[in-house]
XYZ file of N, CA and C in Angstrom:
588
model
N 13.727 -25.954 10.605
C 12.646 -25.151 11.167
C 11.400 -25.313 10.298
N 10.279 -25.596 10.905
C 9.041 -25.783 10.149
C 8.429 -24.426 9.815
N 7.476 -24.454 8.870
C 6.791 -23.234 8.472
C 6.053 -22.626 9.664
N 5.411 -23.478 10.462
C 4.663 -22.999 11.625
C 5.566 -22.266 12.598
N 6.767 -22.829 12.850
C 7.711 -22.172 13.756
C 8.148 -20.821 13.201
N 8.369 -20.756 11.884
C 8.792 -19.502 11.263
C 7.729 -18.428 11.431
N 6.460 -18.817 11.249
C 5.367 -17.868 11.408
C 5.286 -17.382 12.850
N 5.475 -18.309 13.807
C 5.417 -17.925 15.211
C 6.519 -16.938 15.571
N 7.719 -17.129 14.997
C 8.817 -16.219 15.287
C 8.555 -14.850 14.672
N 8.121 -14.857 13.404
C 7.910 -13.585 12.718
C 6.686 -12.863 13.237
N 5.750 -13.590 13.778
C 4.497 -12.992 14.169
C 3.979 -13.594 15.465
N 4.451 -13.089 16.597
C 3.953 -13.601 17.862
C 2.444 -13.406 17.943
N 1.707 -14.453 18.278
C 0.254 -14.329 18.285
C -0.227 -13.409 19.403
N -1.094 -12.479 19.031
C -1.742 -11.636 20.028
C -3.222 -11.624 19.718
N -3.991 -11.257 20.713
C -5.429 -11.322 20.574
C -5.987 -10.156 19.755
N -5.365 -8.991 19.892
C -5.989 -7.809 19.315
C -5.028 -6.901 18.549
N -3.865 -7.410 18.160
C -2.915 -6.583 17.416
C -2.284 -7.382 16.287
N -1.951 -6.671 15.201
C -1.271 -7.329 14.098
C 0.182 -7.602 14.472
N 0.741 -8.626 13.838
C 2.143 -8.970 14.102
C 3.057 -7.893 13.556
N 4.298 -7.900 14.013
C 5.268 -6.869 13.653
C 5.543 -6.839 12.145
N 5.545 -8.006 11.502
C 5.794 -8.064 10.068
C 4.684 -7.343 9.302
N 3.439 -7.607 9.660
C 2.303 -6.947 9.008
C 2.351 -5.441 9.233
N 2.658 -5.045 10.459
C 2.768 -3.615 10.764
C 3.863 -2.963 9.915
N 5.008 -3.645 9.814
C 6.135 -3.091 9.047
C 5.778 -2.913 7.579
N 5.136 -3.930 6.989
C 4.737 -3.850 5.580
C 3.730 -2.710 5.369
N 2.815 -2.576 6.314
C 1.784 -1.533 6.238
C 2.418 -0.141 6.163
N 3.312 0.152 7.102
C 3.904 1.489 7.168
C 4.935 1.711 6.055
N 5.626 0.655 5.658
C 6.570 0.769 4.552
C 5.828 1.054 3.243
N 4.677 0.421 3.074
C 3.848 0.675 1.895
C 3.411 2.133 1.850
N 2.976 2.651 3.002
C 2.566 4.055 3.056
C 3.723 4.980 2.684
N 4.898 4.705 3.228
C 6.076 5.523 2.927
C 6.395 5.499 1.427
N 6.342 4.314 0.832
C 6.655 4.176 -0.595
C 5.606 4.885 -1.454
N 4.343 4.802 -1.053
C 3.285 5.504 -1.790
C 3.536 7.011 -1.761
N 3.897 7.542 -0.602
C 4.169 8.981 -0.475
C 5.342 9.384 -1.370
N 6.429 8.594 -1.338
C 7.611 8.894 -2.162
C 7.250 8.849 -3.647
N 6.510 7.824 -4.047
C 6.118 7.690 -5.466
C 5.233 8.851 -5.897
N 4.309 9.249 -5.029
C 3.396 10.342 -5.360
C 4.159 11.660 -5.512
N 5.062 11.934 -4.563
C 5.858 13.161 -4.632
C 6.748 13.157 -5.878
N 7.374 12.011 -6.160
C 8.221 11.899 -7.359
C 7.408 12.153 -8.617
N 6.186 11.638 -8.651
C 5.314 11.849 -9.806
C 4.964 13.318 -9.999
N 4.663 14.017 -8.889
C 4.330 15.442 -8.970
C 5.531 16.265 -9.442
N 6.705 15.974 -8.878
C 7.921 16.694 -9.268
C 8.235 16.448 -10.737
N 8.067 15.197 -11.155
C 8.373 14.805 -12.532
C 7.504 15.563 -13.537
N 6.240 15.806 -13.173
C 5.327 16.517 -14.070
C 5.797 17.934 -14.358
N 6.472 18.546 -13.393
C 6.905 19.939 -13.537
C 8.288 20.078 -14.182
N 8.984 18.961 -14.352
C 10.349 19.026 -14.877
C 10.364 19.106 -16.400
N 11.318 19.867 -16.958
C 11.471 19.861 -18.421
C 12.108 18.551 -18.877
N 11.946 18.224 -20.135
C 12.548 17.001 -20.662
C 14.061 17.078 -20.560
N 14.657 15.934 -20.233
C 16.107 15.910 -20.102
C 16.542 14.691 -19.308
N 17.839 14.509 -19.108
C 18.345 13.328 -18.402
C 17.884 13.236 -16.954
N 17.705 14.416 -16.302
C 17.255 14.386 -14.905
C 15.826 13.835 -14.803
N 14.993 14.239 -15.751
C 13.606 13.742 -15.750
C 13.569 12.242 -16.031
N 14.431 11.782 -16.936
C 14.499 10.343 -17.241
C 14.938 9.561 -16.009
N 15.910 10.098 -15.262
C 16.369 9.437 -14.038
C 15.246 9.348 -13.009
N 14.502 10.457 -12.837
C 13.399 10.459 -11.885
C 12.284 9.521 -12.339
N 12.064 9.462 -13.652
C 11.061 8.537 -14.193
C 11.433 7.088 -13.889
N 12.720 6.751 -14.068
C 13.183 5.399 -13.750
C 13.041 5.098 -12.262
N 13.329 6.104 -11.410
C 13.156 5.928 -9.963
C 11.687 5.699 -9.631
N 10.817 6.502 -10.236
C 9.372 6.388 -10.024
C 8.875 4.994 -10.421
N 9.333 4.511 -11.578
C 8.936 3.180 -12.055
C 9.490 2.084 -11.148
N 10.720 2.254 -10.679
C 11.335 1.265 -9.774
C 10.555 1.179 -8.474
N 10.138 2.339 -7.960
C 9.338 2.370 -6.731
C 8.022 1.632 -6.952
N 7.441 1.801 -8.149
C 6.193 1.100 -8.470
C 6.364 -0.412 -8.441
N 7.495 -0.894 -8.943
C 7.772 -2.341 -8.917
C 7.892 -2.822 -7.474
N 8.576 -2.049 -6.633
C 8.706 -2.394 -5.211
C 7.332 -2.407 -4.550
N 6.492 -1.457 -4.911
C 5.138 -1.383 -4.346
C 4.325 -2.625 -4.695
N 4.430 -3.066 -5.949
C 3.739 -4.299 -6.352
C 4.250 -5.504 -5.576
N 5.574 -5.580 -5.417
C 6.181 -6.699 -4.681
C 5.723 -6.697 -3.230
N 5.713 -5.526 -2.599
C 5.274 -5.428 -1.197
C 3.811 -5.833 -1.041
N 2.983 -5.381 -1.985
C 1.552 -5.719 -1.922
C 1.350 -7.219 -2.095
N 2.128 -7.840 -2.977
C 2.059 -9.295 -3.159
C 2.471 -10.020 -1.879
N 3.562 -9.564 -1.273
C 4.030 -10.172 -0.016
C 2.968 -10.025 1.069
N 2.372 -8.832 1.139
C 1.375 -8.590 2.179
C 0.143 -9.476 2.003
N -0.315 -9.624 0.762
C -1.474 -10.484 0.512
C -1.153 -11.946 0.814
N 0.049 -12.378 0.442
C 0.467 -13.756 0.710
C 0.537 -14.002 2.211
N 1.099 -13.037 2.928
C 1.205 -13.153 4.391
C -0.176 -13.169 5.037
N -1.077 -12.378 4.492
C -2.440 -12.320 5.033
C -3.147 -13.666 4.889
N -2.866 -14.359 3.792
C -3.452 -15.683 3.598
C -2.817 -16.716 4.522
N -1.533 -16.520 4.843
C -0.800 -17.493 5.660
C -1.070 -17.341 7.147
N -1.287 -16.097 7.589
C -1.463 -15.816 9.013
C -2.926 -15.479 9.273
N -3.521 -16.072 10.296
C -4.928 -15.776 10.593
C -5.153 -14.280 10.825
N -6.248 -13.754 10.261
C -6.553 -12.330 10.441
C -7.245 -12.108 11.785
N -7.203 -10.876 12.235
C -7.856 -10.531 13.496
C -9.363 -10.510 13.317
N -10.057 -10.743 14.408
C -11.513 -10.682 14.354
C -11.970 -9.241 14.190
N -13.091 -9.067 13.498
C -13.649 -7.724 13.344
C -14.098 -7.200 14.701
N -13.913 -5.906 14.887
C -14.371 -5.309 16.145
C -15.882 -5.149 16.090
N -16.549 -5.196 17.235
C -17.993 -4.978 17.235
C -18.318 -3.592 16.692
N -19.389 -3.507 15.961
C -19.774 -2.217 15.403
C -20.841 -2.391 14.343
N -21.318 -1.290 13.794
C -22.366 -1.350 12.766
C -21.928 -2.189 11.568
N -22.839 -2.984 11.057
C -22.557 -3.850 9.914
C -22.110 -3.038 8.700
N -22.732 -1.887 8.501
C -22.398 -1.040 7.362
C -20.950 -0.552 7.445
N -20.501 -0.238 8.652
C -19.127 0.223 8.845
C -18.130 -0.893 8.545
N -18.451 -2.102 8.986
C -17.559 -3.242 8.714
C -17.508 -3.572 7.224
N -18.660 -3.459 6.561
C -18.710 -3.679 5.110
C -17.883 -2.618 4.388
N -18.002 -1.367 4.843
C -17.227 -0.280 4.260
C -15.734 -0.505 4.406
N -15.336 -1.026 5.573
C -13.909 -1.306 5.811
C -13.400 -2.354 4.834
N -14.200 -3.386 4.593
C -13.786 -4.430 3.638
C -13.670 -3.875 2.225
N -14.624 -3.043 1.840
C -14.604 -2.452 0.497
C -13.359 -1.589 0.320
N -13.042 -0.784 1.338
C -11.859 0.088 1.255
C -10.585 -0.740 1.185
N -10.495 -1.813 1.996
C -9.297 -2.658 1.972
C -9.104 -3.327 0.607
N -10.177 -3.870 0.062
C -10.094 -4.503 -1.264
C -9.709 -3.458 -2.310
N -10.325 -2.268 -2.212
C -9.995 -1.198 -3.133
C -8.531 -0.793 -3.064
N -7.990 -0.717 -1.846
C -6.576 -0.371 -1.676
C -5.674 -1.408 -2.334
N -5.961 -2.674 -2.109
C -5.134 -3.728 -2.715
C -5.189 -3.665 -4.237
N -6.390 -3.483 -4.776
C -6.544 -3.437 -6.236
C -5.783 -2.253 -6.836
N -5.921 -1.095 -6.206
C -5.278 0.108 -6.739
C -3.762 0.035 -6.582
N -3.293 -0.567 -5.477
C -1.840 -0.712 -5.273
C -1.212 -1.615 -6.334
N -1.996 -2.487 -6.924
C -1.522 -3.282 -8.069
C -1.715 -2.524 -9.385
N -2.875 -1.892 -9.524
C -3.241 -1.284 -10.799
C -2.355 -0.095 -11.166
N -1.979 0.713 -10.184
C -1.161 1.895 -10.490
C 0.197 1.497 -11.084
N 0.962 0.607 -10.428
C 2.241 0.219 -11.040
C 2.077 -0.472 -12.395
N 1.037 -1.288 -12.536
C 0.831 -1.994 -13.805
C 0.575 -0.999 -14.940
N -0.283 -0.002 -14.694
C -0.535 0.999 -15.742
C 0.736 1.805 -16.028
N 1.547 2.042 -14.989
C 2.808 2.747 -15.192
C 3.768 1.955 -16.062
N 3.871 0.662 -15.800
C 4.750 -0.200 -16.608
C 4.252 -0.317 -18.038
N 2.940 -0.411 -18.201
C 2.359 -0.451 -19.547
C 2.655 0.844 -20.296
N 2.559 1.958 -19.577
C 2.823 3.261 -20.178
C 4.273 3.368 -20.651
N 5.207 2.905 -19.796
C 6.626 2.929 -20.171
C 6.866 2.076 -21.418
N 6.261 0.895 -21.441
C 6.433 -0.002 -22.580
C 5.838 0.602 -23.850
N 4.650 1.212 -23.704
C 3.994 1.815 -24.870
C 4.801 2.986 -25.427
N 5.595 3.620 -24.563
C 6.476 4.708 -25.012
C 7.772 4.169 -25.615
N 7.976 2.857 -25.518
C 9.191 2.254 -26.042
C 10.363 2.339 -25.090
N 10.072 2.514 -23.797
C 11.132 2.643 -22.797
C 11.232 1.382 -21.956
N 12.448 0.959 -21.699
C 12.672 -0.172 -20.791
C 12.590 0.329 -19.358
N 12.207 -0.562 -18.459
C 12.130 -0.209 -17.042
C 13.308 -0.847 -16.322
N 14.253 -0.008 -15.915
C 15.405 -0.479 -15.156
C 15.112 -0.288 -13.676
N 15.003 -1.382 -12.952
C 14.643 -1.326 -11.534
C 15.898 -1.064 -10.716
N 16.042 0.197 -10.314
C 17.192 0.659 -9.524
C 18.528 0.268 -10.169
N 18.539 0.104 -11.495
C 19.760 -0.253 -12.199
C 20.220 -1.680 -11.970
N 19.398 -2.481 -11.279
C 19.768 -3.864 -10.954
C 19.360 -4.839 -12.057
N 18.171 -4.634 -12.599
C 17.701 -5.492 -13.682
C 16.676 -4.717 -14.508
N 16.421 -5.216 -15.708
C 15.485 -4.550 -16.619
C 14.270 -5.439 -16.827
N 13.098 -4.835 -16.690
C 11.859 -5.584 -16.936
C 11.543 -5.581 -18.425
N 11.130 -6.717 -18.947
C 10.744 -6.749 -20.365
C 9.453 -5.957 -20.568
N 9.293 -5.339 -21.742
C 8.071 -4.554 -21.992
C 6.836 -5.448 -22.002
N 5.770 -4.938 -21.395
C 4.521 -5.699 -21.322
C 3.701 -5.583 -22.600
N 3.909 -4.478 -23.334
C 3.211 -4.287 -24.617
C 4.204 -3.708 -25.619
N 3.837 -3.770 -26.892
C 4.691 -3.170 -27.925
C 4.487 -1.651 -27.940
N 5.430 -0.964 -28.551
C 5.363 0.500 -28.624
C 4.075 0.936 -29.312
N 3.351 1.837 -28.636
C 2.066 2.291 -29.159
C 1.786 3.682 -28.597
N 2.221 4.704 -29.305
C 2.088 6.085 -28.824
C 0.626 6.490 -28.634
N -0.268 5.943 -29.448
C -1.688 6.292 -29.325
C -2.270 5.789 -28.003
N -1.690 4.715 -27.472
C -2.160 4.092 -26.233
C -1.646 4.829 -24.994
N -0.557 5.588 -25.168
C 0.119 6.228 -24.038
C -0.795 7.220 -23.328
N -1.489 8.068 -24.093
C -2.331 9.112 -23.489
C -3.414 8.505 -22.604
N -4.066 7.451 -23.098
C -5.107 6.787 -22.312
C -4.536 6.207 -21.020
N -3.361 5.590 -21.127
C -2.720 5.018 -19.945
C -2.337 6.092 -18.933
N -1.872 7.238 -19.430
C -1.523 8.343 -18.537
C -2.737 8.809 -17.752
N -3.875 8.924 -18.431
C -5.098 9.369 -17.764
C -5.555 8.363 -16.712
N -5.486 7.078 -17.057
C -5.876 6.037 -16.101
C -4.925 6.028 -14.910
N -3.634 6.150 -15.170
C -2.613 6.155 -14.118
C -2.862 7.301 -13.138
N -3.111 8.485 -13.666
C -3.365 9.648 -12.817
C -4.680 9.507 -12.054
N -5.715 8.983 -12.720
C -7.008 8.794 -12.053
C -6.886 7.791 -10.904
N -6.125 6.724 -11.120
C -5.914 5.724 -10.068
C -5.144 6.320 -8.891
N -4.202 7.224 -9.178
C -3.460 7.883 -8.093
C -4.405 8.717 -7.227
N -5.362 9.382 -7.868
C -6.350 10.170 -7.119
C -7.251 9.248 -6.301
N -7.668 8.133 -6.900
C -8.489 7.150 -6.173
C -7.730 6.635 -4.952
N -6.437 6.375 -5.127
C -5.621 5.901 -4.003
C -5.588 6.930 -2.883
N -5.437 8.200 -3.234
C -5.435 9.254 -2.213
C -6.748 9.269 -1.438
N -7.853 9.138 -2.157
C -9.163 9.105 -1.500
C -9.296 7.890 -0.578
N -8.864 6.737 -1.059
C -8.964 5.523 -0.246
C -8.099 5.622 1.010
N -6.891 6.160 0.861
C -6.018 6.352 2.023
C -6.663 7.334 2.996
N -7.282 8.378 2.459
C -7.967 9.352 3.307
C -9.121 8.730 4.089
N -9.931 7.928 3.403
C -11.059 7.247 4.074
C -10.542 6.263 5.117
N -9.484 5.523 4.755
C -8.869 4.551 5.666
C -8.355 5.248 6.933
N -7.688 6.375 6.759
C -7.161 7.136 7.889
C -8.287 7.712 8.733
N -9.299 8.268 8.067
C -10.439 8.836 8.785
C -11.156 7.775 9.617
N -11.281 6.560 9.060
C -11.936 5.469 9.784
C -11.139 5.075 11.030
N -9.807 5.033 10.888
C -8.953 4.702 12.040
C -9.108 5.750 13.142
N -9.151 7.021 12.746
C -9.316 8.099 13.729
C -10.721 8.073 14.347
N -11.702 7.707 13.538
C -13.074 7.577 14.043
C -13.140 6.512 15.138
N -12.491 5.383 14.887
C -12.444 4.326 15.896
C -11.752 4.804 17.166
N -10.697 5.578 16.984
C -9.914 6.020 18.142
C -10.655 7.048 18.984
N -11.233 8.053 18.326
C -11.768 9.186 19.083
C -13.282 9.155 19.285
N -14.020 8.419 18.444
C -15.461 8.345 18.647
C -15.867 7.031 19.315
N -15.393 5.916 18.746
C -15.748 4.618 19.326
C -14.853 4.249 20.503
N -13.685 4.905 20.582
C -12.718 4.685 21.667
C -12.361 3.209 21.848
N -12.141 2.528 20.709
C -11.678 1.144 20.769
C -10.199 1.087 20.371
N -9.664 -0.117 20.234
C -8.220 -0.271 19.998
C -7.859 -0.543 18.536
N -8.779 -0.242 17.591
C -8.520 -0.537 16.178
C -7.256 0.166 15.677
N -7.097 1.437 16.030
C -5.921 2.181 15.573
C -4.634 1.537 16.065
N -4.659 1.000 17.277
C -3.452 0.431 17.874
C -3.124 -0.961 17.334
N -4.024 -1.538 16.552
C -3.729 -2.846 15.956
C -2.546 -2.778 14.999
N -2.331 -1.595 14.409
C -1.310 -1.475 13.373
C -0.117 -0.626 13.811
N 0.031 -0.403 15.100
C 1.202 0.334 15.595
C 1.996 -0.566 16.537
N 3.312 -0.366 16.610
C 4.156 -1.281 17.388
C 4.061 -1.134 18.898
N 3.373 -0.098 19.395
C 3.252 0.059 20.841
C 1.813 -0.221 21.262
N 1.615 -0.762 22.466
C 0.266 -1.141 22.896
C -0.599 0.071 23.225
N -1.898 -0.132 23.101
C -2.837 0.929 23.450
C -2.843 1.148 24.952
N -3.176 2.356 25.368
C -3.274 2.666 26.807
C -4.375 1.841 27.454
N -5.433 1.595 26.684
C -6.529 0.792 27.234
C -6.066 -0.635 27.511
N -5.144 -1.154 26.651
C -4.606 -2.491 26.880
C -3.826 -2.529 28.183
N -3.031 -1.464 28.406
C -2.220 -1.434 29.624
C -3.107 -1.402 30.856
N -4.231 -0.683 30.766
C -5.137 -0.603 31.917
C -5.785 -1.941 32.206
N -6.132 -2.696 31.119
C -6.788 -3.991 31.325
C -5.848 -4.973 32.019
N -4.534 -4.813 31.763
C -3.589 -5.714 32.387
C -3.330 -5.294 33.818
């Protein structure tokens, strides 16, 4: 089977919707971000002990999965042609690009700062107990506080970016009444059904 055939199977070409693989990665990423965020909040309130260490390892493992998913998504985006931009104000399209780039950067930066923080604390990162990641830096307690602040600040930035991204999708749906929101869902838009 050639690469082209594999892409066609995984991603049936459509004029105005993302392929199923892209949609799946998109929603899986959102789910993982929510789980990681909730785990982080719960972890902050827990007293020190084995349960907190277990949750910390889970949180770090989720971060590694998030980095892997983001890498896969970017690679797939380069391999599969992207959809054309919908007609609209130039400023809005520029804003969409800025938010998308920001999301990709933060989805990488948050796990990286988390892994650096674990290493600086002298802790190994066991990914779901399957394998251990080597430390990215040597133990440095003075560096930990700065990394914690950056990690938390990036989490807040991610929340804002997700909020803007969601608001933009809803704006397209209810104000512009186009099919942008339906590009990333597995069922067709009602407007598509009417056109057919």
